[in-house]
XYZ file of C-alpha atoms in Angstrom:
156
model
C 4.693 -12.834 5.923
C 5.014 -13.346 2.158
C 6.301 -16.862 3.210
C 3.209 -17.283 5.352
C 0.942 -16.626 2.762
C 3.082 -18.847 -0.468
C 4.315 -15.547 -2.397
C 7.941 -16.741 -1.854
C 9.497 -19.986 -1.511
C 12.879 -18.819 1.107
C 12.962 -15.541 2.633
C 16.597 -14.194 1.730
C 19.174 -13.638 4.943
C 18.479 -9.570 6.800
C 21.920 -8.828 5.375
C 20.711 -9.909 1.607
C 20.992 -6.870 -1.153
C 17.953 -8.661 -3.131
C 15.191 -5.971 -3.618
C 11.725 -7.456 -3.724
C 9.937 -8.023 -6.653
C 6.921 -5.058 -6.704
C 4.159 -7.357 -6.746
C 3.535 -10.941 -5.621
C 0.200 -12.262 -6.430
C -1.491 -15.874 -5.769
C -5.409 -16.872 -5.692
C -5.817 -15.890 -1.835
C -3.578 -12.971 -1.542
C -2.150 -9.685 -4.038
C 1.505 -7.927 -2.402
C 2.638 -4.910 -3.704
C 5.595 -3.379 -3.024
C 6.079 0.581 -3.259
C 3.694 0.309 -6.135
C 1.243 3.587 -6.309
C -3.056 3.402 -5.716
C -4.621 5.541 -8.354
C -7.723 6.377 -6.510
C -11.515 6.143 -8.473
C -13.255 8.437 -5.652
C -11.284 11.434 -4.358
C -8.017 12.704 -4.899
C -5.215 11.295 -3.095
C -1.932 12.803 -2.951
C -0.119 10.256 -0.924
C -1.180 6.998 -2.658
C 2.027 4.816 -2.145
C 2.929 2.869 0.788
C 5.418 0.809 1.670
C 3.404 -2.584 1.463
C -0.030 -3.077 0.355
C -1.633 -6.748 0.923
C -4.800 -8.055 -0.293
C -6.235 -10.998 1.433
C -9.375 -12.106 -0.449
C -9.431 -15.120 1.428
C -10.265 -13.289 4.701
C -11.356 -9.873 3.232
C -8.316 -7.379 4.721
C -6.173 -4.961 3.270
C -3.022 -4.092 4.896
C -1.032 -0.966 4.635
C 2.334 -1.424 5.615
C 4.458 1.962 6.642
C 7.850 1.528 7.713
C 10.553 4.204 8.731
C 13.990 5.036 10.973
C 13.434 8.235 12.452
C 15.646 9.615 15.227
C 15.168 8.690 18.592
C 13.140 11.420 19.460
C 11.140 11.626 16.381
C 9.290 7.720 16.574
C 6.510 8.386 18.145
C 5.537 11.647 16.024
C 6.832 9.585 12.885
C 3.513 7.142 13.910
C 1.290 9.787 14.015
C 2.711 11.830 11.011
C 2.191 7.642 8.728
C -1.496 7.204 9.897
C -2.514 11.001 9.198
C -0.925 10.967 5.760
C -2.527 7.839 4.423
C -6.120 8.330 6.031
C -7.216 9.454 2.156
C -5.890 6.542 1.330
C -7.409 4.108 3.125
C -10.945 5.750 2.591
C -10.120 4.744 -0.978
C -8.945 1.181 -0.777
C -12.600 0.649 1.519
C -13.932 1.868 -1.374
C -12.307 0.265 -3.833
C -12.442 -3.623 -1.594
C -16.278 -3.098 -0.307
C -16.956 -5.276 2.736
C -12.886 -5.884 3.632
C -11.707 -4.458 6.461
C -8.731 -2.111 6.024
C -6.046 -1.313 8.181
C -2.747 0.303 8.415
C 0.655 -0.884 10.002
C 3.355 1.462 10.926
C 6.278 -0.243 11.425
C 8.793 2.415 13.098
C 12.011 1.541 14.325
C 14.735 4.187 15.446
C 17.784 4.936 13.479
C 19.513 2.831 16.842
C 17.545 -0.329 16.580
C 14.806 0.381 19.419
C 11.465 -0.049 18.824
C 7.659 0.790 20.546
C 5.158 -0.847 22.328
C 2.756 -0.085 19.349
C 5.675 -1.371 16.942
C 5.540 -4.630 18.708
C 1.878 -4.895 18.775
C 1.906 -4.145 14.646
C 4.263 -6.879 14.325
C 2.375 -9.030 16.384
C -0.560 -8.420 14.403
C 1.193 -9.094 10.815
C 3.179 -12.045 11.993
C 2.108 -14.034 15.511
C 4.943 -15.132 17.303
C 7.642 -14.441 15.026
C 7.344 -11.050 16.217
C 10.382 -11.134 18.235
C 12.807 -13.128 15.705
C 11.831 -10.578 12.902
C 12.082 -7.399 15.117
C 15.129 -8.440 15.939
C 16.545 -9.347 12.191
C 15.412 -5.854 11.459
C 16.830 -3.996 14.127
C 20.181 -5.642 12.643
C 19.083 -4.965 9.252
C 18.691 -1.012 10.546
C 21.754 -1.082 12.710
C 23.919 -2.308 9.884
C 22.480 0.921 7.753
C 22.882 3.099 10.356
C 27.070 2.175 10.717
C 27.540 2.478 6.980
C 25.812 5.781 7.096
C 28.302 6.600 9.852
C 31.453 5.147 7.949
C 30.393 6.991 4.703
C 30.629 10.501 6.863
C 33.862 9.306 8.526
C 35.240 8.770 4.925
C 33.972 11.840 3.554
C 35.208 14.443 6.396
């Protein structure tokens, strides 16, 4: 996406330990990266997400969520991301009058699997790359989830 949009010249492999940079900024479009909002209008507790894009060139701010809940747990995960940041997108609308705001929850299991309304946030964000980047993070996630599983091996 950053690629997409000329905030970064070569997108680094999924098994790369480079940490983004926490923001990216060009004429058209602002990135952030785990980077608080200090809200103007109302209070806001939770005021850091993930990802926060600004494209001025088409007037939308996207929230980016991710997580790797348990199996079980992605669905309420989803629900527990949009509640959460709902003061928080009141406040960006506020903040970016007349762009539309929206927020992505990207949840993907501690296993690698992934929703229907995963895909369709993915497909949103990046076209038809969806599948190609789903799939680099589900090794990405997979890879986390064996070292997690080596570290308790080691330690018991």
């Amino acid at each position: 996406m950053q690629k997409d949009q000329d905030l970064l010249e070569e997108v680094p492999p999924w098994y790369s330990p480079v940490m983004p940079k926490l923001v990216y900024k060009s004429e058209q479009v602002e990135a952030w990266w785990d980077v608080p909002v200090y809200a103007d209008h109302q209070e806001v507790r939770a005021n850091q997400v993930d990802v926060r894009v600004v494209n001025h060139v088409g007037k939308k701010v996207m929230t980016i969520e991710m997580s790797c809940p348990s199996i079980s747990n992605r669905e309420k995960k989803s629900e527990e991301k949009t509640m959460k940041y709902d003061p928080l997108r009141w406040e960006l609308k506020e903040k970016y009058k007349g762009y539309e705001v929206h927020q992505y929850n990207i949840i993907m299991g501690v296993l690698g699997g992934w929703s229907e309304e995963t895909e369709i946030s993915m497909q949103s964000l990046v076209g038809r790359k969806t599948t190609h980047i789903l799939e680099r993070m589900q090794k990405a996630v997979l890879s986390a989830t064996l070292n997690i599983a080596r570290t308790f091996k080691v330690v018991t």
